[in-house]
Amino acid sequence: MRHDHVISAKQLTRGDIESVLDRARDIAADPSAYASRHDGALLGLLFFEPSTRTKMSFSAAIKRLGGGVVDMGPVDASSVKKGESLADTVRVIEGYADALVLRHPSEGSAKMAAEYVDVPLINAGDGAGQHPTQTLLDIYTIRENAGLDDLSIGIMGDLKYGRTVHSLAHALTNFETTQHFVSPDTLALPRSVRYDLHEEGASVKEHTDLEHILPDLDVLYVTRIQRERFPDESEYRAVAGQYQIDAGTLGAVADDLVVMHPLPRVDEIASDVDNTDHARYFQQAHNGVPVRMALLDQLLEGEQ
Ligand code: NCD
């Protein structure tokens, strides 16, 4: 990887993505070969927003490479509560760790924080902005299940506030894919993302209805409505509960349709989908460990 900091999927070339994915595949095939690779390395975890998968899989990844974590813990128990700035917090914690993982509610926060530190800083979600490591595991999952070129990918749900969507959409422009975006008008892609996709020459189609494109899809990536980002709860309620799928919805799809979701889900995928051959979202979450091991391996290699 050419970049010390991993801030946005926009910085990732096809070569960058494939080198992480190839290494992740190697790791998944023989994790023990990497068990002492970064003995004693420490990963600083700074999570200013809730997280289960991202935080725990980063933690598992560094431990499986022989390292450990230093965790800022809940915001309420840290000096952030005393009014410490993000810039000061990262400058302090870079002295305790070999790389940092930051999740923060403000868009742009990871880019700003990276300007203050020399160790690699990984954006684990900056508000409604970007979530590039989720994208790496998403693309790994797509590649393992459906290959990567000549694909039709449906991306459905909260396209406005969903940072996993913004990152995935950018990264997919490196591959021969058609992206079908499905959402209510009020949650359509932000203009800036649409503009970037256009500049990249991406094949993009936007829809308000899943039904008529579902039979053409190879992958359906479902997302949660990002309730916490709505300025007004009534706006959330107006769209909540739309764009759900269940086993019945998938009745007429291709046998090999791959259904993904970054998780957590609320009600957008009914539990009767879990036992169908289409469901890949738990596998997708598990892929977070080898993919984050591969990324950390590359970033820490650069540090030595
Ligand atoms: C996502 C996130 O935090 O953006 N979760 C994750 O990291 N897997 C998706 C979400 O919260 O809806």
Tab-separated table of C-alpha atoms and ligand atoms in Angstrom:
chain	number	residue	atom	x	y	z
A	1	MET	CA	0.000	0.000	0.000
A	2	ARG	CA	1.417	3.347	-1.009
A	3	HIS	CA	-0.484	5.314	1.587
A	4	ASP	CA	0.380	5.673	5.246
A	5	HIS	CA	-3.087	6.804	6.219
A	6	VAL	CA	-6.256	5.096	5.022
A	7	ILE	CA	-8.841	7.845	4.962
A	8	SER	CA	-11.077	7.360	1.946
A	9	ALA	CA	-11.830	4.683	-0.621
A	10	LYS	CA	-11.144	7.378	-3.219
A	11	GLN	CA	-7.407	6.995	-2.560
A	12	LEU	CA	-7.448	3.240	-3.319
A	13	THR	CA	-6.427	2.057	-6.770
A	14	ARG	CA	-7.388	-1.307	-8.167
A	15	GLY	CA	-3.814	-2.453	-7.427
A	16	ASP	CA	-4.077	-1.323	-3.777
A	17	ILE	CA	-7.353	-3.153	-3.332
A	18	GLU	CA	-6.179	-6.337	-5.014
A	19	SER	CA	-2.957	-6.491	-3.036
A	20	VAL	CA	-4.890	-6.317	0.276
A	21	LEU	CA	-7.423	-8.862	-0.976
A	22	ASP	CA	-4.738	-11.277	-2.191
A	23	ARG	CA	-2.945	-11.091	1.125
A	24	ALA	CA	-6.243	-11.559	2.984
A	25	ARG	CA	-6.875	-14.706	0.972
A	26	ASP	CA	-3.413	-15.990	1.909
A	27	ILE	CA	-4.063	-15.221	5.550
A	28	ALA	CA	-7.470	-16.919	5.502
A	29	ALA	CA	-5.858	-20.034	4.002
A	30	ASP	CA	-3.124	-20.239	6.655
A	31	PRO	CA	-3.564	-17.762	9.533
A	32	SER	CA	-0.858	-19.465	11.613
A	33	ALA	CA	1.805	-18.321	9.140
A	34	TYR	CA	1.065	-14.744	10.238
A	35	ALA	CA	0.726	-15.400	13.983
A	36	SER	CA	4.027	-13.779	14.995
A	37	ARG	CA	4.301	-11.374	12.118
A	38	HIS	CA	3.916	-8.224	14.231
A	39	ASP	CA	4.866	-9.421	17.691
A	40	GLY	CA	4.443	-6.626	20.192
A	41	ALA	CA	2.859	-4.160	17.735
A	42	LEU	CA	0.172	-1.991	19.335
A	43	LEU	CA	-2.943	-0.662	17.658
A	44	GLY	CA	-4.576	2.421	19.188
A	45	LEU	CA	-8.377	2.273	19.119
A	46	LEU	CA	-10.237	5.581	19.274
A	47	PHE	CA	-13.960	5.030	18.917
A	48	PHE	CA	-16.120	8.100	19.463
A	49	GLU	CA	-19.195	6.270	18.119
A	50	PRO	CA	-20.650	2.812	18.836
A	51	SER	CA	-19.044	-0.164	17.101
A	52	THR	CA	-19.155	-3.935	17.396
A	53	ARG	CA	-17.710	-5.454	14.209
A	54	THR	CA	-15.180	-2.817	13.239
A	55	LYS	CA	-13.653	-2.439	16.668
A	56	MET	CA	-13.654	-6.133	17.557
A	57	SER	CA	-12.350	-7.300	14.186
A	58	PHE	CA	-9.507	-4.750	14.265
A	59	SER	CA	-8.738	-5.982	17.756
A	60	ALA	CA	-8.832	-9.633	16.658
A	61	ALA	CA	-6.735	-8.798	13.588
A	62	ILE	CA	-3.844	-7.178	15.446
A	63	LYS	CA	-3.882	-9.943	18.091
A	64	ARG	CA	-3.780	-12.623	15.389
A	65	LEU	CA	-0.686	-10.879	14.000
A	66	GLY	CA	1.034	-11.141	17.381
A	67	GLY	CA	0.215	-7.624	18.580
A	68	GLY	CA	-2.204	-5.989	20.993
A	69	VAL	CA	-4.437	-2.952	21.464
A	70	VAL	CA	-4.476	0.210	23.496
A	71	ASP	CA	-8.081	1.296	23.664
A	72	MET	CA	-9.236	4.799	24.554
A	73	GLY	CA	-12.472	3.179	25.775
A	74	PRO	CA	-15.811	4.966	25.981
A	75	VAL	CA	-15.716	8.700	25.282
A	76	ASP	CA	-17.382	9.388	28.629
A	77	ALA	CA	-14.478	7.777	30.486
A	78	SER	CA	-11.741	9.618	28.530
A	79	SER	CA	-10.286	13.139	28.646
A	80	VAL	CA	-12.541	14.043	25.705
A	81	LYS	CA	-15.110	14.512	28.458
A	82	LYS	CA	-12.841	17.230	29.921
A	83	GLY	CA	-12.851	19.077	26.598
A	84	GLU	CA	-9.717	17.687	24.965
A	85	SER	CA	-9.600	18.268	21.201
A	86	LEU	CA	-9.352	15.411	18.712
A	87	ALA	CA	-6.035	16.835	17.476
A	88	ASP	CA	-4.548	16.616	20.981
A	89	THR	CA	-6.002	13.171	21.651
A	90	VAL	CA	-4.471	11.615	18.522
A	91	ARG	CA	-1.113	13.346	19.121
A	92	VAL	CA	-0.982	11.779	22.575
A	93	ILE	CA	-2.120	8.292	21.583
A	94	GLU	CA	0.298	8.069	18.644
A	95	GLY	CA	3.006	7.903	21.317
A	96	TYR	CA	1.396	4.740	22.697
A	97	ALA	CA	0.734	2.826	19.470
A	98	ASP	CA	2.179	1.858	16.068
A	99	ALA	CA	-1.037	2.667	14.179
A	100	LEU	CA	-4.374	4.288	15.037
A	101	VAL	CA	-7.955	3.388	14.182
A	102	LEU	CA	-10.415	6.273	14.481
A	103	ARG	CA	-14.203	6.339	14.348
A	104	HIS	CA	-15.804	9.729	14.858
A	105	PRO	CA	-19.216	11.296	14.173
A	106	SER	CA	-17.829	14.263	12.185
A	107	GLU	CA	-17.288	13.942	8.464
A	108	GLY	CA	-13.703	14.935	7.658
A	109	SER	CA	-12.434	14.126	11.167
A	110	ALA	CA	-10.085	11.318	10.061
A	111	LYS	CA	-8.497	13.495	7.390
A	112	MET	CA	-7.980	16.280	9.900
A	113	ALA	CA	-6.623	13.951	12.614
A	114	ALA	CA	-4.184	12.325	10.171
A	115	GLU	CA	-2.507	15.689	9.681
A	116	TYR	CA	-1.369	15.615	13.309
A	117	VAL	CA	0.221	12.142	13.441
A	118	ASP	CA	3.100	10.251	11.846
A	119	VAL	CA	1.897	6.698	12.523
A	120	PRO	CA	-0.659	5.303	10.032
A	121	LEU	CA	-4.206	6.404	10.831
A	122	ILE	CA	-7.132	4.328	9.582
A	123	ASN	CA	-10.575	5.875	9.168
A	124	ALA	CA	-13.080	3.461	10.705
A	125	GLY	CA	-16.001	5.755	9.832
A	126	ASP	CA	-16.239	9.568	9.856
A	127	GLY	CA	-19.888	10.521	10.214
A	128	ALA	CA	-21.699	10.116	6.909
A	129	GLY	CA	-18.359	10.322	5.073
A	130	GLN	CA	-16.279	7.224	4.413
A	131	HIS	CA	-15.546	3.752	5.831
A	132	PRO	CA	-12.767	2.394	3.602
A	133	THR	CA	-11.885	-0.774	5.528
A	134	GLN	CA	-15.524	-1.895	5.426
A	135	THR	CA	-15.225	-1.510	1.675
A	136	LEU	CA	-12.155	-3.731	1.531
A	137	LEU	CA	-14.008	-6.529	3.294
A	138	ASP	CA	-17.107	-5.902	1.176
A	139	ILE	CA	-15.096	-6.213	-2.020
A	140	TYR	CA	-13.297	-9.268	-0.668
A	141	THR	CA	-16.700	-10.869	-0.040
A	142	ILE	CA	-17.934	-9.919	-3.514
A	143	ARG	CA	-14.781	-11.307	-5.118
A	144	GLU	CA	-14.930	-14.599	-3.213
A	145	ASN	CA	-18.611	-15.125	-4.050
A	146	ALA	CA	-19.189	-13.571	-7.460
A	147	GLY	CA	-15.868	-12.528	-8.981
A	148	LEU	CA	-15.246	-8.859	-9.618
A	149	ASP	CA	-15.746	-7.878	-13.206
A	150	ASP	CA	-18.842	-7.660	-15.318
A	151	LEU	CA	-21.119	-7.486	-12.297
A	152	SER	CA	-24.452	-5.800	-11.622
A	153	ILE	CA	-24.529	-4.630	-8.045
A	154	GLY	CA	-27.636	-3.248	-6.356
A	155	ILE	CA	-26.980	-0.953	-3.390
A	156	MET	CA	-30.153	-0.261	-1.430
A	157	GLY	CA	-31.298	1.750	1.562
A	158	ASP	CA	-29.735	4.871	3.038
A	159	LEU	CA	-27.510	6.110	0.250
A	160	LYS	CA	-27.464	9.642	1.637
A	161	TYR	CA	-25.983	9.041	5.081
A	162	GLY	CA	-24.493	5.560	4.584
A	163	ARG	CA	-20.705	5.866	4.698
A	164	THR	CA	-20.250	2.226	3.704
A	165	VAL	CA	-22.190	3.053	0.523
A	166	HIS	CA	-20.059	6.097	-0.299
A	167	SER	CA	-16.825	4.134	0.104
A	168	LEU	CA	-18.057	1.076	-1.765
A	169	ALA	CA	-19.389	3.132	-4.672
A	170	HIS	CA	-16.013	4.847	-5.133
A	171	ALA	CA	-14.004	1.643	-4.869
A	172	LEU	CA	-16.227	-0.195	-7.358
A	173	THR	CA	-15.322	2.328	-10.051
A	174	ASN	CA	-12.003	0.418	-10.284
A	175	PHE	CA	-13.872	-2.622	-11.638
A	176	GLU	CA	-16.213	-3.385	-14.522
A	177	THR	CA	-19.440	-3.072	-12.591
A	178	THR	CA	-22.817	-1.470	-13.069
A	179	GLN	CA	-24.062	0.062	-9.858
A	180	HIS	CA	-27.833	0.207	-9.338
A	181	PHE	CA	-28.720	2.524	-6.463
A	182	VAL	CA	-32.133	1.926	-4.882
A	183	SER	CA	-33.586	4.331	-2.309
A	184	PRO	CA	-36.413	6.749	-1.638
A	185	ASP	CA	-35.746	10.122	-3.296
A	186	THR	CA	-35.009	11.682	0.094
A	187	LEU	CA	-32.141	9.221	0.747
A	188	ALA	CA	-30.570	9.247	-2.710
A	189	LEU	CA	-26.799	9.524	-3.197
A	190	PRO	CA	-25.272	12.851	-2.171
A	191	ARG	CA	-24.527	15.091	-5.121
A	192	SER	CA	-20.775	14.993	-4.395
A	193	VAL	CA	-20.655	11.185	-4.626
A	194	ARG	CA	-22.765	11.183	-7.790
A	195	TYR	CA	-20.414	13.769	-9.289
A	196	ASP	CA	-17.306	11.722	-8.433
A	197	LEU	CA	-18.821	8.568	-9.922
A	198	HIS	CA	-19.650	10.480	-13.063
A	199	GLU	CA	-16.076	11.836	-13.253
A	200	GLU	CA	-14.750	8.278	-12.928
A	201	GLY	CA	-16.948	7.226	-15.833
A	202	ALA	CA	-18.806	4.721	-13.646
A	203	SER	CA	-21.881	2.942	-14.929
A	204	VAL	CA	-24.555	4.131	-12.501
A	205	LYS	CA	-28.339	3.806	-12.463
A	206	GLU	CA	-30.683	5.165	-9.813
A	207	HIS	CA	-34.055	3.663	-8.897
A	208	THR	CA	-36.770	4.062	-6.308
A	209	ASP	CA	-37.996	0.520	-6.753
A	210	LEU	CA	-36.062	-2.747	-6.298
A	211	GLU	CA	-38.500	-5.126	-7.933
A	212	HIS	CA	-37.834	-4.383	-11.580
A	213	ILE	CA	-34.026	-4.598	-11.354
A	214	LEU	CA	-33.758	-7.447	-8.840
A	215	PRO	CA	-33.707	-10.215	-11.489
A	216	ASP	CA	-30.674	-8.555	-13.178
A	217	LEU	CA	-28.495	-8.334	-10.077
A	218	ASP	CA	-25.493	-10.473	-9.131
A	219	VAL	CA	-25.134	-8.809	-5.731
A	220	LEU	CA	-27.647	-6.961	-3.551
A	221	TYR	CA	-26.018	-4.816	-0.830
A	222	VAL	CA	-28.651	-3.766	1.701
A	223	THR	CA	-28.039	-1.001	4.237
A	224	ARG	CA	-29.579	0.292	7.451
A	225	ILE	CA	-31.346	3.645	7.530
A	226	GLN	CA	-28.845	5.712	9.539
A	227	ARG	CA	-31.273	6.977	12.162
A	228	GLU	CA	-28.571	8.736	14.188
A	229	ARG	CA	-27.703	11.040	11.254
A	230	PHE	CA	-31.201	12.454	10.683
A	231	PRO	CA	-31.482	16.042	11.881
A	232	ASP	CA	-35.149	15.409	12.628
A	233	GLU	CA	-36.742	12.202	13.972
A	234	SER	CA	-39.917	12.793	11.907
A	235	GLU	CA	-37.824	12.609	8.711
A	236	TYR	CA	-36.515	9.248	9.880
A	237	ARG	CA	-39.997	7.974	10.633
A	238	ALA	CA	-41.135	8.962	7.142
A	239	VAL	CA	-38.678	6.507	5.562
A	240	ALA	CA	-38.241	3.868	8.298
A	241	GLY	CA	-39.469	0.422	7.359
A	242	GLN	CA	-39.260	0.989	3.599
A	243	TYR	CA	-36.904	-1.039	1.451
A	244	GLN	CA	-37.025	-4.293	3.329
A	245	ILE	CA	-36.469	-7.723	1.851
A	246	ASP	CA	-37.581	-11.159	2.977
A	247	ALA	CA	-37.371	-14.671	1.563
A	248	GLY	CA	-40.488	-13.938	-0.514
A	249	THR	CA	-38.802	-10.944	-2.176
A	250	LEU	CA	-36.027	-13.275	-3.317
A	251	GLY	CA	-38.446	-15.793	-4.835
A	252	ALA	CA	-37.753	-14.860	-8.448
A	253	VAL	CA	-34.041	-14.007	-8.318
A	254	ALA	CA	-31.080	-15.781	-9.887
A	255	ASP	CA	-29.947	-18.779	-7.799
A	256	ASP	CA	-26.540	-17.235	-7.285
A	257	LEU	CA	-27.651	-13.759	-6.149
A	258	VAL	CA	-25.396	-12.739	-3.237
A	259	VAL	CA	-27.124	-10.725	-0.492
A	260	MET	CA	-24.828	-8.586	1.645
A	261	HIS	CA	-25.224	-6.058	4.467
A	262	PRO	CA	-22.492	-4.277	6.448
A	263	LEU	CA	-24.571	-4.904	9.607
A	264	PRO	CA	-25.997	-4.077	12.069
A	265	ARG	CA	-29.414	-4.687	10.504
A	266	VAL	CA	-32.606	-3.443	12.063
A	267	ASP	CA	-35.503	-4.672	9.956
A	268	GLU	CA	-34.258	-4.326	6.379
A	269	ILE	CA	-33.465	-8.032	5.946
A	270	ALA	CA	-36.001	-10.412	7.508
A	271	SER	CA	-34.524	-13.344	9.415
A	272	ASP	CA	-36.058	-15.814	6.938
A	273	VAL	CA	-33.367	-14.727	4.442
A	274	ASP	CA	-30.622	-15.958	6.802
A	275	ASN	CA	-31.141	-19.608	5.913
A	276	THR	CA	-31.292	-19.074	2.158
A	277	ASP	CA	-28.267	-19.683	-0.079
A	278	HIS	CA	-28.224	-15.962	-0.855
A	279	ALA	CA	-27.252	-14.728	2.609
A	280	ARG	CA	-23.594	-13.751	2.935
A	281	TYR	CA	-23.728	-11.006	5.578
A	282	PHE	CA	-22.369	-13.068	8.463
A	283	GLN	CA	-19.567	-14.401	6.289
A	284	GLN	CA	-18.978	-10.775	5.210
A	285	ALA	CA	-18.609	-9.683	8.863
A	286	HIS	CA	-16.208	-12.572	9.535
A	287	ASN	CA	-14.095	-11.555	6.543
A	288	GLY	CA	-13.283	-8.381	8.493
A	289	VAL	CA	-10.555	-10.242	10.365
A	290	PRO	CA	-8.358	-11.544	7.497
A	291	VAL	CA	-8.912	-8.355	5.507
A	292	ARG	CA	-7.937	-6.104	8.422
A	293	MET	CA	-4.989	-8.403	9.177
A	294	ALA	CA	-3.838	-7.956	5.582
A	295	LEU	CA	-4.215	-4.182	5.728
A	296	LEU	CA	-2.433	-3.887	9.088
A	297	ASP	CA	0.303	-6.211	7.865
A	298	GLN	CA	0.950	-3.899	4.914
A	299	LEU	CA	0.803	-0.690	6.939
A	300	LEU	CA	3.017	-2.004	9.743
A	301	GLU	CA	5.471	-3.495	7.260
A	302	GLY	CA	5.922	0.018	5.910
A	303	GLU	CA	6.643	1.243	9.429
A	304	GLN	CA	9.542	-1.139	10.093
B	1	NCD	C1	-21.585	0.385	9.460
B	1	NCD	C2	-21.087	1.748	9.916
B	1	NCD	O1	-20.707	1.913	11.080
B	1	NCD	O2	-21.057	2.617	9.058
B	1	NCD	N1	-21.299	-0.630	10.384
B	1	NCD	C3	-20.110	-1.310	10.240
B	1	NCD	O3	-19.057	-0.753	10.433
B	1	NCD	N2	-20.186	-2.590	9.834
B	1	NCD	C4	-22.981	0.354	8.997
B	1	NCD	C5	-24.071	0.893	9.867
B	1	NCD	O4	-23.849	1.326	11.006
B	1	NCD	O5	-25.213	0.877	9.405
